[in-house]
């Protein structure tokens, strides 16, 4: 059981439509794909850093540097017995969670394939039904809708997603484009499962804006205040009936414990990339369950490689809220895996059952979107 080669690829995939958040507009998604090879087995992972340090400080350039110079040598110079060995090895590297998570994901896929188990099985997603344990066959998913030119355009976008089957809608908000959007949607769709995501665009001085949406029956308000903040969120959560959900503030199980015990939020968005990988994501899932706090799986506009891991982790039992896990074609004309991810008329997505990520990487599609490649070998 030895990893002999690791390949990095920077890829650029055009989005079917621009995605606008409070921190910017994305039209092309650039990610790093990590491939590990050994013993005739290939594992795939996706690093969800982006071009610029807007969502977090990581960029594809910082992730490439940290992977090339620090993380990949650690894997090639040490013998791993399980993917869970990686976080301990990588702990010397402070931060850079997305770089770590991209490589850890490839290791999970590689070890899962070596044991002929699906990722969901590796993550212990089986749930008790009567006397036996079974893996969930499908999960309920949602869609994250970017800022649109007008409230009317947003209403039409949402109508389209509802007609495709999605049963939970998240909208992006930013100052001046918030309460009016919620009101426009509630006027048209009074009972849908609706939530908002501010991506850290507000301060406590804006508390009135959140009070103004407190009666809109939102599932949650995601990351209203500063990235990394816990303290100010405690003060805001005290003022609101609606649950705050933290995204950018939670980088580890320790952060999650502080936020839940101190009352900074009542729900956590788990993105494996943001927390350094699936091992840490599972820790946060388990910790939140102990606190009776629901979690859901966030997204970073992943290709099918990253999506496969997210769908698998979202099948764990305390992922009780629908995730930002939409069909491949909601993001991309052509995905780099087969079969593509689909959503049915009830807003559900199937969890792959094959070994590892459970989908095949289509080499030609991957080559078509590759900007640069670099190979690393065991000495
Ligand atoms: O805050 O959840 C976020 C996309 C890029 C960066 C941050 C976020 C998002 C999304 C999209 O909301 C979720 C998806 O992948 O569908
Ligand atoms: Mg978010």
Coordinates of N, CA, C and O in Angstrom, one line a residue, residues 160-283:
X160 N -37.7 28.9 -11.6 CA -37.1 27.9 -12.5 C -36.5 26.8 -11.7 O -36.7 25.6 -12.0
X161 N -35.8 27.1 -10.6 CA -35.2 26.0 -9.8 C -36.2 25.2 -9.1 O -36.1 24.0 -9.0
X162 N -37.3 25.9 -8.6 CA -38.4 25.1 -7.9 C -39.0 24.1 -8.9 O -39.3 23.0 -8.6
X163 N -39.2 24.6 -10.2 CA -39.8 23.7 -11.2 C -38.9 22.6 -11.6 O -39.3 21.5 -12.0
X164 N -37.6 22.7 -11.3 CA -36.6 21.6 -11.6 C -36.7 20.6 -10.4 O -36.1 19.5 -10.6
X165 N -37.3 20.9 -9.3 CA -37.4 20.0 -8.2 C -36.8 20.4 -6.9 O -37.1 19.9 -5.9
X166 N -35.9 21.4 -6.9 CA -35.2 21.8 -5.7 C -36.3 22.2 -4.7 O -37.2 23.0 -5.0
X167 N -36.1 21.8 -3.4 CA -37.1 22.1 -2.4 C -36.5 23.1 -1.3 O -37.2 23.3 -0.3
X168 N -35.3 23.5 -1.5 CA -34.7 24.5 -0.6 C -33.9 25.5 -1.4 O -33.0 25.1 -2.2
X169 N -34.2 26.8 -1.2 CA -33.5 27.8 -1.9 C -32.7 28.7 -1.0 O -33.2 29.1 0.1
X170 N -31.5 28.9 -1.4 CA -30.6 29.9 -0.6 C -30.3 31.1 -1.6 O -30.0 30.8 -2.7
X171 N -30.5 32.3 -1.1 CA -30.1 33.4 -1.9 C -29.0 34.2 -1.2 O -28.8 34.2 0.0
X172 N -28.2 34.8 -2.1 CA -27.1 35.6 -1.6 C -27.7 37.0 -1.3 O -28.6 37.5 -2.1
X173 N -27.2 37.6 -0.3 CA -27.6 39.0 0.0 C -26.3 39.9 0.2 O -25.3 39.3 0.5
X174 N -26.5 41.2 0.1 CA -25.5 42.1 0.5 C -26.1 43.4 0.8 O -27.3 43.6 0.4
X175 N -25.4 44.4 1.4 CA -26.1 45.6 1.8 C -26.8 46.3 0.6 O -26.2 46.3 -0.5
X176 N -28.0 46.8 0.8 CA -28.9 47.4 -0.1 C -29.6 46.3 -1.0 O -30.5 46.7 -1.7
X177 N -29.2 45.1 -0.9 CA -29.9 44.0 -1.7 C -30.2 42.9 -0.7 O -29.5 41.8 -0.8
X178 N -31.1 43.1 0.2 CA -31.3 42.1 1.3 C -32.8 42.0 1.6 O -33.5 41.1 1.0
X179 N -33.4 42.9 2.4 CA -34.7 42.7 2.9 C -35.7 42.7 1.7 O -36.6 41.9 1.7
X180 N -35.5 43.5 0.7 CA -36.4 43.6 -0.4 C -36.4 42.3 -1.2 O -37.5 41.9 -1.7
X181 N -35.3 41.6 -1.2 CA -35.2 40.3 -2.0 C -36.0 39.3 -1.2 O -36.8 38.5 -1.8
X182 N -35.8 39.3 0.1 CA -36.6 38.3 0.9 C -38.1 38.6 0.8 O -38.9 37.6 0.6
X183 N -38.5 39.8 0.9 CA -39.9 40.1 0.8 C -40.5 39.7 -0.6 O -41.6 39.2 -0.7
X184 N -39.7 40.0 -1.7 CA -40.2 39.7 -3.0 C -40.4 38.2 -3.1 O -41.4 37.7 -3.7
X185 N -39.5 37.4 -2.6 CA -39.6 35.9 -2.7 C -40.7 35.4 -1.8 O -41.5 34.6 -2.2
X186 N -40.9 36.0 -0.6 CA -41.9 35.5 0.3 C -43.3 35.9 -0.3 O -44.3 35.1 -0.1
X187 N -43.4 37.0 -1.0 CA -44.7 37.4 -1.6 C -45.1 36.4 -2.6 O -46.3 36.0 -2.8
X188 N -44.2 35.8 -3.4 CA -44.4 34.9 -4.5 C -44.5 33.4 -4.0 O -45.3 32.6 -4.4
X189 N -43.6 33.1 -3.0 CA -43.5 31.7 -2.5 C -43.5 31.7 -1.0 O -42.5 31.6 -0.3
X190 N -44.7 31.9 -0.4 CA -44.8 32.1 1.0 C -44.3 30.9 1.9 O -43.8 31.1 3.0
X191 N -44.3 29.7 1.3 CA -44.0 28.5 2.2 C -42.7 27.8 1.9 O -42.4 26.8 2.5
X192 N -42.0 28.2 0.8 CA -40.8 27.4 0.5 C -39.7 27.5 1.6 O -39.7 28.4 2.3
X193 N -38.8 26.4 1.6 CA -37.7 26.5 2.5 C -36.7 27.5 1.9 O -36.1 27.2 0.9
X194 N -36.5 28.6 2.7 CA -35.7 29.7 2.2 C -34.7 30.1 3.2 O -34.9 30.1 4.4
X195 N -33.5 30.4 2.7 CA -32.4 30.9 3.6 C -31.6 31.9 2.9 O -31.6 32.0 1.7
X196 N -30.8 32.7 3.7 CA -30.0 33.8 3.0 C -28.5 33.6 3.5 O -28.3 33.1 4.5
X197 N -27.6 34.1 2.6 CA -26.2 34.0 2.9 C -25.5 35.4 2.6 O -25.6 35.8 1.4
X198 N -25.0 36.0 3.6 CA -24.4 37.3 3.4 C -22.9 37.3 3.2 O -22.3 38.3 2.8
X199 N -22.2 36.1 3.3 CA -20.8 36.1 3.1 C -20.1 37.2 3.8 O -19.2 37.9 3.2
X200 N -20.4 37.4 5.1 CA -19.6 38.4 5.9 C -19.8 39.9 5.5 O -18.9 40.6 5.8
X201 N -20.9 40.2 4.9 CA -20.9 41.6 4.3 C -21.5 42.7 5.3 O -21.5 43.8 4.9
X202 N -21.8 42.3 6.5 CA -22.5 43.2 7.5 C -21.7 43.4 8.8 O -20.8 42.6 9.0
X203 N -22.1 44.4 9.6 CA -21.5 44.5 10.9 C -22.7 44.6 11.9 O -23.9 44.6 11.4
X204 N -22.4 44.6 13.2 CA -23.5 44.6 14.2 C -24.3 45.8 14.0 O -25.5 45.8 14.4
X205 N -23.8 46.9 13.5 CA -24.6 48.1 13.3 C -25.7 47.9 12.3 O -26.7 48.7 12.2
X206 N -25.7 46.8 11.6 CA -26.8 46.4 10.6 C -27.8 45.5 11.2 O -28.6 45.0 10.5
X207 N -27.8 45.4 12.6 CA -28.7 44.4 13.2 C -30.2 44.6 12.8 O -30.9 43.7 12.6
X208 N -30.6 45.9 12.5 CA -32.0 46.2 12.1 C -32.3 45.4 10.8 O -33.5 45.1 10.6
X209 N -31.4 45.3 9.9 CA -31.6 44.6 8.6 C -32.1 43.2 8.9 O -33.0 42.6 8.3
X210 N -31.4 42.5 9.9 CA -31.7 41.1 10.2 C -33.0 41.0 11.0 O -33.8 40.1 10.8
X211 N -33.3 42.1 11.8 CA -34.6 42.1 12.5 C -35.7 42.2 11.5 O -36.7 41.6 11.7
X212 N -35.4 42.9 10.5 CA -36.5 43.1 9.4 C -36.8 41.8 8.7 O -37.8 41.7 8.0
X213 N -35.9 40.9 8.7 CA -36.2 39.6 8.1 C -36.5 38.5 9.1 O -36.7 37.3 8.7
X214 N -36.6 38.9 10.4 CA -36.8 37.9 11.4 C -38.1 37.2 11.4 O -38.3 36.1 11.9
X215 N -39.1 37.8 10.7 CA -40.5 37.2 10.7 C -40.7 36.6 9.3 O -41.9 36.2 9.0
X216 N -39.7 36.4 8.5 CA -39.9 35.9 7.1 C -39.8 34.4 7.1 O -39.8 33.8 6.0
X217 N -39.8 33.8 8.3 CA -39.7 32.3 8.4 C -38.6 31.7 7.6 O -38.7 30.8 6.8
X218 N -37.4 32.3 7.7 CA -36.2 31.8 7.1 C -35.7 30.6 7.9 O -35.8 30.5 9.1
X219 N -35.1 29.6 7.2 CA -34.5 28.5 7.8 C -33.3 28.9 8.6 O -33.0 28.4 9.7
X220 N -32.5 29.9 8.1 CA -31.3 30.4 8.8 C -30.8 31.6 8.0 O -31.2 31.9 6.9
X221 N -29.9 32.3 8.8 CA -29.2 33.4 8.2 C -27.7 33.0 8.2 O -27.1 32.8 9.3
X222 N -27.1 32.9 7.0 CA -25.7 32.4 7.0 C -24.7 33.5 7.0 O -24.8 34.4 6.2
X223 N -23.7 33.4 7.9 CA -22.5 34.2 8.0 C -22.8 35.7 7.7 O -22.3 36.3 6.8
X224 N -23.7 36.3 8.6 CA -24.0 37.7 8.4 C -22.8 38.6 8.6 O -22.6 39.6 7.9
X225 N -21.9 38.3 9.7 CA -20.9 39.2 10.1 C -19.5 38.7 9.7 O -19.4 37.7 9.0
X226 N -18.5 39.4 10.2 CA -17.1 39.2 9.7 C -16.7 37.7 9.7 O -17.0 36.9 10.5
X227 N -15.9 37.4 8.6 CA -15.3 36.0 8.5 C -14.4 35.9 9.8 O -13.7 36.8 10.2
X228 N -14.4 34.7 10.3 CA -13.6 34.3 11.5 C -14.2 34.8 12.8 O -13.8 34.4 13.9
X229 N -15.2 35.7 12.8 CA -15.8 36.2 14.0 C -16.7 35.2 14.7 O -17.4 34.5 14.1
X230 N -16.5 35.2 16.0 CA -17.5 34.4 16.9 C -18.2 35.4 17.8 O -19.5 35.4 17.9
X231 N -17.5 36.4 18.4 CA -18.0 37.3 19.4 C -19.2 38.1 19.0 O -20.2 38.2 19.6
X232 N -19.0 38.8 17.8 CA -20.1 39.6 17.3 C -21.4 38.8 17.0 O -22.5 39.3 17.1
X233 N -21.1 37.6 16.5 CA -22.3 36.7 16.1 C -23.1 36.3 17.4 O -24.3 36.2 17.3
X234 N -22.4 36.2 18.5 CA -23.1 35.9 19.8 C -24.1 37.0 20.0 O -25.3 36.8 20.4
X235 N -23.6 38.2 19.9 CA -24.5 39.4 20.2 C -25.7 39.4 19.2 O -26.8 39.8 19.6
X236 N -25.4 39.2 17.9 CA -26.5 39.2 16.9 C -27.5 38.1 17.2 O -28.7 38.3 17.1
X237 N -27.0 36.9 17.4 CA -27.9 35.7 17.6 C -28.9 36.0 18.8 O -30.0 35.6 18.7
X238 N -28.4 36.7 19.8 CA -29.2 37.0 21.0 C -30.4 37.9 20.6 O -31.5 37.8 21.2
X239 N -30.3 38.7 19.5 CA -31.3 39.6 19.1 C -32.3 39.0 18.1 O -33.3 39.6 17.8
X240 N -32.0 37.7 17.7 CA -32.9 37.2 16.6 C -33.6 35.9 17.0 O -33.0 35.1 17.8
X241 N -34.8 35.7 16.5 CA -35.4 34.4 16.6 C -34.8 33.4 15.6 O -34.6 32.2 15.8
X242 N -34.5 33.9 14.4 CA -34.0 33.1 13.3 C -32.6 32.6 13.6 O -31.8 33.3 14.2
X243 N -32.3 31.3 13.3 CA -31.0 30.7 13.6 C -30.0 31.4 12.7 O -30.1 31.5 11.5
X244 N -28.8 31.7 13.3 CA -27.6 32.0 12.6 C -26.9 30.7 12.3 O -26.8 29.8 13.1
X245 N -26.4 30.7 11.0 CA -25.6 29.5 10.6 C -24.2 30.1 10.3 O -24.1 31.1 9.5
X246 N -23.1 29.5 10.8 CA -21.8 30.0 10.4 C -21.1 29.2 9.3 O -21.3 28.0 9.3
X247 N -20.5 29.9 8.4 CA -19.7 29.3 7.3 C -18.3 29.7 7.5 O -17.4 29.0 8.1
X248 N -17.9 30.9 7.1 CA -16.5 31.4 7.1 C -15.9 31.5 8.4 O -14.6 31.5 8.5
X249 N -16.7 31.5 9.5 CA -16.1 31.5 10.9 C -15.6 30.2 11.4 O -14.9 30.2 12.5
X250 N -16.0 29.1 10.8 CA -15.7 27.8 11.4 C -14.6 27.0 10.5 O -14.9 26.6 9.4
X251 N -13.4 26.9 11.1 CA -12.3 26.2 10.4 C -12.0 24.9 11.1 O -11.1 24.2 10.5
X252 N -12.6 24.5 12.2 CA -12.2 23.3 12.9 C -13.3 22.9 13.9 O -14.2 23.7 14.1
X253 N -13.2 21.7 14.4 CA -14.1 21.3 15.5 C -14.0 22.2 16.7 O -15.0 22.4 17.4
X254 N -12.9 22.7 17.0 CA -12.7 23.6 18.1 C -13.5 24.9 17.9 O -14.2 25.4 18.8
X255 N -13.4 25.5 16.7 CA -14.2 26.7 16.4 C -15.7 26.3 16.5 O -16.5 27.1 17.0
X256 N -16.1 25.2 16.0 CA -17.5 24.8 16.1 C -18.0 24.7 17.5 O -19.1 25.1 17.9
X257 N -17.1 24.1 18.4 CA -17.5 23.9 19.8 C -17.7 25.3 20.4 O -18.6 25.5 21.2
X258 N -16.7 26.2 20.2 CA -16.8 27.6 20.7 C -18.1 28.2 20.3 O -18.9 28.8 21.1
X259 N -18.4 28.2 19.0 CA -19.5 28.9 18.4 C -20.8 28.3 19.0 O -21.8 29.1 19.3
X260 N -20.9 27.0 19.1 CA -22.2 26.4 19.6 C -22.4 26.6 21.1 O -23.4 27.0 21.6
X261 N -21.3 26.4 21.9 CA -21.4 26.6 23.3 C -21.7 28.0 23.7 O -22.4 28.3 24.7
X262 N -21.1 29.0 23.0 CA -21.2 30.4 23.3 C -22.5 31.0 22.6 O -22.8 32.2 22.9
X263 N -23.2 30.3 21.8 CA -24.4 30.8 21.2 C -24.2 31.7 20.0 O -25.0 32.6 19.8
X264 N -23.1 31.6 19.3 CA -22.8 32.4 18.1 C -23.6 31.9 16.9 O -23.8 32.7 16.0
X265 N -24.1 30.7 17.0 CA -24.9 30.2 15.9 C -25.7 29.0 16.4 O -25.4 28.5 17.5
X266 N -26.7 28.5 15.7 CA -27.4 27.3 16.1 C -27.3 26.2 15.0 O -27.8 25.1 15.2
X267 N -26.6 26.6 13.9 CA -26.5 25.6 12.7 C -25.1 25.9 12.2 O -24.6 27.0 12.2
X268 N -24.5 24.8 11.6 CA -23.2 25.0 11.0 C -23.2 24.5 9.5 O -23.8 23.4 9.2
X269 N -22.7 25.3 8.7 CA -22.4 24.9 7.3 C -21.1 24.2 7.3 O -20.1 24.8 7.6
X270 N -21.0 22.9 6.9 CA -19.8 22.2 6.8 C -19.3 22.1 5.4 O -20.0 21.5 4.5
X271 N -18.2 22.7 5.1 CA -17.5 22.6 3.8 C -16.2 21.8 4.1 O -15.3 22.4 4.8
X272 N -16.0 20.6 3.5 CA -14.8 19.9 3.8 C -13.6 20.7 3.5 O -12.6 20.7 4.2
X273 N -13.6 21.5 2.4 CA -12.4 22.3 2.0 C -12.1 23.4 3.1 O -10.9 23.6 3.3
X274 N -13.1 24.0 3.6 CA -12.8 25.1 4.6 C -12.3 24.6 5.9 O -11.5 25.3 6.6
X275 N -12.5 23.3 6.2 CA -12.1 22.8 7.5 C -10.9 21.8 7.4 O -10.5 21.2 8.4
X276 N -10.3 21.7 6.2 CA -9.1 20.9 6.1 C -9.3 19.4 5.7 O -8.4 18.7 5.7
X277 N -10.6 19.1 5.4 CA -10.8 17.7 4.9 C -12.0 17.0 5.6 O -12.6 17.5 6.5
X278 N -12.2 15.8 5.1 CA -13.3 15.0 5.5 C -13.2 14.6 7.0 O -14.1 14.4 7.7
X279 N -11.9 14.3 7.4 CA -11.7 13.8 8.8 C -12.2 14.9 9.7 O -13.0 14.6 10.7
X280 N -11.8 16.1 9.5 CA -12.3 17.2 10.4 C -13.8 17.5 10.2 O -14.5 17.8 11.2
X281 N -14.3 17.4 9.0 CA -15.7 17.6 8.7 C -16.5 16.6 9.5 O -17.6 17.0 10.1
X282 N -16.1 15.4 9.6 CA -16.8 14.4 10.4 C -16.8 14.7 11.9 O -17.8 14.6 12.6
X283 N -15.6 15.2 12.3 CA -15.5 15.6 13.7 C -16.6 16.7 14.0 O -17.2 16.7 15.1

